[in-house]
Short mmCIF file of C-alpha atoms in Angstrom, two decimals:
data_model
loop_
_atom_site.label_atom_id
_atom_site.label_comp_id
_atom_site.label_asym_id
_atom_site.label_seq_id
_atom_site.Cartn_x
_atom_site.Cartn_y
_atom_site.Cartn_z
CA MET A 998 -0.04 -0.04 0.06
CA ASP A 999 1.17 3.61 -0.87
CA VAL A 1000 -0.34 6.69 0.54
CA ILE A 1001 1.07 9.89 -0.95
CA LEU A 1002 -0.03 13.40 -0.07
CA ALA A 1003 -0.30 14.89 -3.37
CA GLY A 1004 -1.28 18.30 -2.48
CA TYR A 1005 -3.09 20.67 -0.03
CA ASN A 1006 -4.43 24.31 -0.02
CA VAL A 1007 -2.23 27.15 0.26
CA ASP A 1008 -3.27 30.77 0.73
CA ALA A 1009 -3.57 32.23 -2.93
CA ASP A 1010 -1.54 35.43 -1.89
CA VAL A 1011 1.44 33.31 -1.21
CA LEU A 1012 1.20 31.57 -4.42
CA GLU A 1013 1.03 34.74 -6.39
CA ARG A 1014 4.15 36.03 -4.60
CA ILE A 1015 5.94 32.80 -5.72
CA ARG A 1016 4.85 33.17 -9.15
CA GLN A 1017 6.35 36.73 -9.11
CA GLY A 1018 9.54 35.43 -8.16
CA GLU A 1019 9.47 36.21 -4.62
CA MET A 1020 11.01 34.00 -1.88
CA VAL A 1021 8.66 33.00 0.99
CA ASP A 1022 8.85 31.55 4.25
CA PRO A 1023 8.16 27.80 4.18
CA ASP A 1024 5.63 28.24 7.11
CA GLU A 1025 3.46 30.40 4.90
CA LEU A 1026 2.76 27.41 2.74
CA SER A 1027 0.85 25.68 5.86
CA PRO A 1028 -2.70 24.69 4.95
CA GLU A 1029 -3.49 25.62 8.70
CA SER A 1030 -3.35 29.50 7.98
CA VAL A 1031 -6.62 29.78 6.26
CA PRO A 1032 -8.78 27.82 8.73
CA ALA A 1033 -7.17 29.94 11.54
CA ALA A 1034 -8.07 33.20 9.70
CA TYR A 1035 -11.53 32.25 9.03
CA ALA A 1036 -12.02 31.05 12.62
CA ARG A 1037 -11.61 34.52 13.91
CA ILE A 1038 -14.03 36.12 11.55
CA SER A 1039 -16.95 35.91 13.89
CA ARG A 1040 -15.04 37.72 16.95
CA ASP A 1041 -12.56 39.90 15.04
CA PRO A 1042 -13.77 43.06 13.37
CA ARG A 1043 -10.70 43.21 10.90
CA PRO A 1044 -11.21 42.66 7.32
CA ILE A 1045 -10.53 38.83 6.26
CA PRO A 1046 -7.44 39.55 4.10
CA GLU A 1047 -5.76 41.00 7.27
CA LEU A 1048 -6.57 37.94 9.35
CA ARG A 1049 -5.06 35.81 6.61
CA ILE A 1050 -1.96 37.81 6.62
CA GLU A 1051 -1.53 37.59 10.38
CA SER A 1052 -2.30 33.75 10.32
CA ARG A 1053 0.07 32.70 7.69
CA THR A 1054 3.03 34.98 9.01
CA GLU A 1055 2.50 33.76 12.53
CA VAL A 1056 1.90 30.11 12.12
CA GLU A 1057 2.74 28.98 15.66
CA ALA A 1058 0.07 31.43 16.89
CA ALA A 1059 -2.19 30.17 14.15
CA ARG A 1060 -1.90 26.60 15.39
CA ARG A 1061 -2.44 27.63 18.87
CA SER A 1062 -5.69 29.33 17.75
CA ASN A 1063 -6.77 26.28 15.70
CA LYS A 1064 -6.35 23.89 18.55
CA ASN A 1065 -8.18 26.14 21.05
CA ILE A 1066 -11.07 26.90 18.67
CA ILE A 1067 -11.44 23.47 17.08
CA PHE A 1068 -10.66 21.25 19.94
CA GLY A 1069 -11.02 23.51 22.96
CA MET A 1070 -14.34 25.09 21.89
CA GLY A 1071 -15.46 22.29 19.75
CA HIS A 1072 -15.89 24.24 16.39
CA LYS A 1073 -15.03 21.28 14.29
CA SER A 1074 -16.27 22.82 11.00
CA VAL A 1075 -13.33 25.08 11.01
CA GLY A 1076 -11.27 22.21 9.77
CA ASN A 1077 -13.27 22.12 6.55
CA HIS A 1078 -11.45 25.30 5.37
CA ALA A 1079 -8.23 22.96 4.78
CA ASN A 1080 -8.16 20.32 2.14
CA PHE A 1081 -5.85 17.51 1.44
CA ASN A 1082 -5.23 15.28 -1.87
CA PHE A 1083 -4.11 11.87 -1.65
CA ASP A 1084 -2.86 9.22 -4.08
CA ILE A 1085 -3.70 5.88 -2.70
CA LEU A 1086 -2.40 2.57 -4.66
CA GLY A 1087 -2.46 -0.95 -3.90
CA LEU A 1088 -5.42 -1.00 -1.62
CA SER A 1089 -8.04 -3.88 -1.65
CA ARG A 1090 -11.49 -3.24 -2.81
CA LEU A 1091 -12.62 -4.22 0.65
CA ALA A 1092 -10.45 -1.36 2.20
CA VAL A 1093 -11.75 1.17 -0.42
CA GLU A 1094 -15.37 0.48 1.03
CA TYR A 1095 -14.31 1.24 4.39
CA LEU A 1096 -12.58 4.56 3.20
CA GLN A 1097 -15.56 5.41 1.20
CA ALA A 1098 -17.96 4.99 4.13
CA ARG A 1099 -17.90 8.76 4.57
CA ARG A 1100 -19.02 11.24 1.85
CA LEU A 1101 -19.31 14.73 3.45
CA GLY A 1102 -16.26 16.87 2.76
CA VAL A 1103 -14.65 14.10 0.70
CA GLY A 1104 -14.20 13.55 -3.11
CA TYR A 1105 -13.22 10.15 -4.71
CA THR A 1106 -11.99 8.95 -8.02
CA GLU A 1107 -11.33 5.39 -8.43
CA LYS A 1108 -9.53 3.07 -10.93
CA SER A 1109 -12.63 1.72 -12.91
CA GLN A 1110 -13.06 -1.85 -13.27
CA ARG A 1111 -15.32 -1.15 -16.09
CA TYR A 1112 -13.05 0.95 -18.34
CA ILE A 1113 -9.92 -0.67 -17.51
CA THR A 1114 -8.79 -4.28 -18.10
CA LEU A 1115 -7.38 -5.37 -14.86
CA GLN A 1116 -4.11 -7.47 -14.63
CA GLY A 1117 -4.81 -9.70 -11.70
CA ASP A 1118 -3.22 -7.70 -9.02
CA TYR A 1119 -4.55 -8.43 -5.41
CA VAL A 1120 -4.04 -7.77 -1.66
CA ILE A 1121 -3.19 -10.76 0.52
CA PRO A 1122 -4.90 -10.06 3.97
CA ALA A 1123 -2.11 -9.94 6.85
CA GLU A 1124 -4.43 -11.82 9.10
CA PHE A 1125 -3.69 -15.20 7.27
CA ASP A 1126 -1.34 -17.80 8.48
CA ASP A 1127 0.79 -19.73 5.96
CA GLU A 1128 -2.02 -22.35 5.24
CA ALA A 1129 -4.72 -19.96 4.78
CA ARG A 1130 -2.44 -17.58 2.56
CA ASP A 1131 -1.58 -20.68 0.19
CA HIS A 1132 -5.02 -21.42 -0.07
CA PHE A 1133 -6.15 -17.87 -0.90
CA VAL A 1134 -3.34 -17.28 -3.32
CA HIS A 1135 -4.38 -20.64 -5.25
CA LEU A 1136 -8.02 -19.37 -5.18
CA VAL A 1137 -7.28 -15.90 -6.44
CA GLU A 1138 -4.65 -16.84 -9.03
CA ASN A 1139 -6.09 -20.05 -10.31
CA VAL A 1140 -9.81 -19.56 -10.08
CA GLN A 1141 -10.79 -16.03 -9.97
CA ASN A 1142 -8.02 -14.22 -12.08
CA ARG A 1143 -7.99 -16.83 -14.50
CA PHE A 1144 -11.71 -16.78 -15.09
CA TYR A 1145 -11.54 -12.99 -15.50
CA LEU A 1146 -8.57 -12.95 -17.85
CA ASP A 1147 -9.84 -15.91 -19.86
CA HIS A 1148 -13.40 -14.61 -20.36
CA VAL A 1149 -13.16 -10.86 -20.52
CA ASP A 1150 -12.68 -10.82 -24.38
CA THR A 1151 -15.32 -13.54 -24.75
CA LEU A 1152 -17.82 -11.22 -22.87
CA ILE A 1153 -16.97 -8.33 -25.01
CA ALA A 1154 -17.65 -10.41 -28.09
CA HIS A 1155 -20.82 -11.39 -26.65
CA GLN A 1156 -21.76 -7.67 -26.19
CA LYS A 1157 -20.89 -6.95 -29.90
CA GLU A 1158 -23.12 -10.09 -30.94
CA THR A 1159 -25.96 -8.70 -28.75
CA HIS A 1160 -25.72 -5.19 -29.96
CA PRO A 1161 -24.85 -5.52 -33.69
CA LYS A 1162 -25.75 -1.91 -34.55
CA LEU A 1163 -23.44 -0.53 -32.00
CA ALA A 1164 -20.75 -2.81 -33.08
CA GLN A 1165 -21.05 -1.74 -36.68
CA ARG A 1166 -20.87 1.93 -35.40
CA ALA A 1167 -17.69 1.12 -33.34
CA ALA A 1168 -16.29 -0.67 -36.51
CA ALA A 1169 -17.01 2.23 -38.87
CA THR A 1170 -15.61 4.60 -36.40
CA THR A 1171 -12.38 2.47 -36.22
CA ALA A 1172 -12.19 2.56 -40.14
CA ARG A 1173 -12.36 6.21 -40.11
CA GLY A 1174 -8.93 6.32 -38.22
CA VAL A 1175 -10.43 7.09 -34.90
CA SER A 1176 -8.37 5.89 -31.89
CA ASP A 1177 -9.93 3.28 -29.60
CA MET A 1178 -9.62 5.77 -26.94
CA GLY A 1179 -11.94 8.13 -28.89
CA ASN A 1180 -14.26 5.66 -30.15
CA ARG A 1181 -17.43 5.86 -27.95
CA ALA A 1182 -19.36 2.98 -29.27
CA LEU A 1183 -16.34 0.56 -28.91
CA ASN A 1184 -15.77 1.86 -25.33
CA MET A 1185 -19.39 1.22 -24.61
CA LEU A 1186 -19.27 -2.41 -25.77
CA GLU A 1187 -15.95 -3.17 -24.09
CA GLY A 1188 -16.99 -1.53 -21.08
CA TRP A 1189 -20.27 -3.78 -20.86
CA GLY A 1190 -17.87 -6.96 -21.21
CA LYS A 1191 -15.55 -5.77 -18.49
CA GLU A 1192 -18.25 -4.89 -16.18
CA ASP A 1193 -19.70 -8.43 -16.59
CA ALA A 1194 -16.29 -10.09 -16.01
CA ARG A 1195 -15.69 -8.00 -12.84
CA TYR A 1196 -18.20 -9.95 -11.14
CA ALA A 1197 -15.58 -12.83 -10.91
CA LEU A 1198 -13.40 -10.67 -8.83
CA GLY A 1199 -13.20 -10.65 -5.11
CA LEU A 1200 -12.77 -7.63 -2.58
CA ALA A 1201 -9.11 -8.43 -2.37
CA THR A 1202 -8.60 -7.07 -6.04
CA GLN A 1203 -6.21 -4.05 -5.97
CA ALA A 1204 -7.53 -0.68 -6.61
CA GLN A 1205 -6.03 2.83 -6.88
CA ILE A 1206 -7.94 5.88 -5.75
CA GLY A 1207 -7.47 9.68 -5.63
CA THR A 1208 -9.32 11.36 -2.76
CA THR A 1209 -9.59 15.02 -1.50
CA MET A 1210 -10.62 15.36 2.19
CA SER A 1211 -11.27 18.26 4.34
CA ALA A 1212 -9.32 18.11 7.48
CA THR A 1213 -12.45 17.36 9.48
CA ALA A 1214 -13.30 14.45 7.11
CA LEU A 1215 -9.74 13.14 7.22
CA GLU A 1216 -9.72 13.03 11.04
CA HIS A 1217 -12.90 11.40 11.09
CA ALA A 1218 -11.72 8.73 8.66
CA VAL A 1219 -8.50 8.18 10.58
CA ARG A 1220 -10.15 8.01 13.86
CA ASN A 1221 -12.73 5.45 12.80
CA MET A 1222 -10.53 3.36 10.70
CA LYS A 1223 -7.67 2.87 13.33
CA TYR A 1224 -10.10 0.78 15.37
CA GLU A 1225 -11.47 -1.38 12.70
CA GLY A 1226 -10.74 -5.04 12.79
CA LEU A 1227 -8.99 -5.37 9.37
CA ASP A 1228 -5.34 -4.87 9.51
CA GLU A 1229 -5.25 -3.15 6.15
CA VAL A 1230 -7.73 -0.52 7.28
CA ARG A 1231 -5.77 0.15 10.30
CA GLU A 1232 -2.78 0.60 8.11
CA LEU A 1233 -4.47 3.01 5.86
CA ALA A 1234 -5.52 5.12 8.85
CA SER A 1235 -1.99 5.25 10.17
CA ARG A 1236 -0.54 6.31 6.69
CA LEU A 1237 -3.11 8.90 6.23
CA PHE A 1238 -2.12 10.37 9.62
CA GLU A 1239 1.56 10.13 9.08
CA ALA A 1240 1.11 12.02 5.56
CA THR A 1241 -0.44 14.89 7.39
CA LYS A 1242 0.62 15.15 11.07
CA GLU A 1243 3.67 17.36 10.47
CA ILE A 1244 1.99 19.51 8.02
CA ALA A 1245 -1.15 20.20 9.82
CA PRO A 1246 -0.71 19.23 13.61
CA SER A 1247 -3.36 21.67 14.72
CA LEU A 1248 -5.99 20.33 12.47
CA ILE A 1249 -5.76 16.56 12.89
CA LEU A 1250 -5.61 15.87 16.76
CA TYR A 1251 -8.58 14.00 17.51
CA THR A 1252 -6.96 10.73 15.99
CA ASP A 1253 -4.70 9.71 18.92
CA SER A 1254 -5.39 9.98 22.45
CA GLU A 1255 -1.83 10.03 23.67
CA ILE A 1256 -0.89 13.01 21.18
CA PHE A 1257 -4.11 14.80 22.10
CA GLU A 1258 -3.43 14.49 25.94
CA LYS A 1259 0.08 15.74 25.48
CA SER A 1260 -1.19 18.93 23.52
CA PHE A 1261 -4.04 19.59 26.19
CA LYS A 1262 -2.45 18.59 29.42
CA GLY A 1263 -5.11 17.57 32.04
CA ARG A 1264 -7.71 16.65 29.40
CA SER A 1265 -8.65 13.49 27.74
CA LEU A 1266 -9.60 12.87 24.36
CA ALA A 1267 -13.00 11.62 25.37
CA ASP A 1268 -13.48 14.84 27.33
CA ALA A 1269 -13.08 16.95 24.21
CA VAL A 1270 -16.02 15.44 22.31
CA VAL A 1271 -18.65 16.52 24.64
CA PHE A 1272 -20.41 19.87 25.42
CA HIS A 1273 -22.47 20.79 28.46
CA ARG A 1274 -26.35 20.94 28.00
CA PRO A 1275 -28.35 21.56 31.07
CA ALA A 1276 -30.73 18.74 32.20
CA ASP A 1277 -34.44 19.48 31.72
CA ASP A 1278 -36.11 16.58 33.36
CA ALA A 1279 -35.62 14.05 36.19
CA THR A 1280 -33.56 11.66 34.04
CA GLY A 1281 -30.62 14.16 34.71
CA ILE A 1282 -29.74 13.69 30.93
CA GLY A 1283 -29.26 16.96 28.99
CA ASN A 1284 -30.92 18.23 25.85
CA GLU A 1285 -28.60 16.76 23.72
CA VAL A 1286 -26.42 13.64 23.77
CA ARG A 1287 -23.17 14.24 22.20
CA GLN A 1288 -21.26 11.20 20.87
CA GLY A 1289 -17.53 10.86 20.41
CA ASN A 1290 -15.42 8.33 18.66
CA TYR A 1291 -16.71 4.81 18.76
CA ALA A 1292 -14.47 1.92 19.48
CA PRO A 1293 -15.48 -1.36 20.50
CA GLY A 1294 -15.07 -1.90 24.35
CA MET A 1295 -14.44 1.91 24.91
CA GLN A 1296 -16.86 4.28 27.00
CA CYS A 1297 -16.51 7.08 24.71
CA CYS A 1298 -20.00 8.51 25.00
CA LEU A 1299 -20.35 10.99 27.65
CA CYS A 1300 -23.37 12.86 29.00
CA PHE A 1301 -23.65 15.87 31.33
CA SER A 1302 -25.98 15.96 34.17
CA GLY A 1303 -27.83 19.22 35.34
CA GLN A 1304 -25.08 19.74 37.77
CA GLY A 1305 -22.55 19.78 35.15
CA ASP A 1306 -20.69 16.57 35.94
CA VAL A 1307 -19.35 14.35 33.59
CA ARG A 1308 -20.56 10.73 33.35
CA PRO A 1309 -19.02 7.92 31.07
CA LEU A 1310 -21.73 5.80 29.70
CA SER A 1311 -21.78 2.57 27.68
CA HIS A 1312 -22.97 2.72 23.90
CA ASP A 1313 -26.07 0.89 25.16
CA SER A 1314 -26.57 3.37 27.84
CA CYS A 1315 -26.41 6.22 25.28
CA PHE A 1316 -28.86 4.52 22.95
CA GLN A 1317 -31.25 4.74 25.85
CA ALA A 1318 -30.53 8.21 26.45
CA ILE A 1319 -31.11 8.99 22.84
CA TYR A 1320 -34.37 7.20 22.98
CA ILE A 1321 -35.30 9.73 25.75
CA VAL A 1322 -34.17 13.00 24.14
CA GLY A 1323 -34.89 12.09 20.49
CA SER A 1324 -32.69 10.78 17.85
CA ASN A 1325 -32.58 14.26 16.07
CA HIS A 1326 -30.37 15.64 18.97
CA VAL A 1327 -27.65 13.22 18.22
CA TRP A 1328 -24.25 15.02 17.35
CA SER A 1329 -23.24 14.56 13.70
CA GLY A 1330 -19.62 13.57 14.97
CA CYS A 1331 -20.78 10.27 16.03
CA GLY A 1332 -18.49 7.34 15.11
CA HIS A 1333 -20.87 4.48 15.93
CA PRO A 1334 -22.23 2.66 12.75
CA ASP A 1335 -25.66 2.42 14.13
CA PHE A 1336 -25.95 6.21 14.14
CA ALA A 1337 -25.07 6.34 10.49
CA GLY A 1338 -28.35 7.63 9.64
CA HIS A 1339 -27.92 10.69 11.77
CA ILE A 1340 -24.50 11.67 10.45
#
């Protein structure tokens, strides 16, 4: 698996200065400056361009501001003002499904199994012992891939026989000297054949994907995938974090409890994902139940009582609380899959 940070947003004023041949401080290229500037808009009367200049020339101050506003005050949406582009190669189709489970603030473009003829590359799960590994390799190489490679041309020919008019149009287009890439009729027929052939392929088939994520979406992805049961998914989470932690340390903090606690001495990661709401009935449960990161076996859902004390609850207890206060009050940052409809 390869995870390559391909790009991230930089203040346009800095890019213009570079185009004009000016040398700039590398800190001014930080993707953290724009979120820090925008976070101050609501409370600082100065024009936004002035806020951006201050943020990019005082990066350490901008980072402190981001940590305080995003994590201290809980204004997570500020992280949406920073975006990161990743090239991800050698990932299994199964791991891609885990990655694509989140859509808000994320864009994906994936290598198509319909338009590209695959060459049999696949991912071997790290969880397999030697015996299981040998059996898996035999199954993929001698059954799955052999069927695909042996039959993709047959299935394309079948589509041409089934759609003779489209096949004639494709042949006529080729006769005019149009390349296969520009022959829409041919691409359609071949695409249908490859689409049929791909049903023989398992989720271990290798994929490659380009993705753009806001800092908020990236942090959510890393935080959730690091606790998944599949080793490959946990590795993906780790590599995404490693690719960005030095570039945007003030925006990607909710992913690791140890790093978070070092940054906010005296506070735990669980403490940071809840906000006070006064209780309004005898249950002692506030008007909103706010849910942090879900991980099996963890008590990471905290509710505040009317006296302002923090009470760790199991997820089952939180379900009961949500039933009492109404599901429309569930915080959108919830990581538990059973809350997916409310995210």
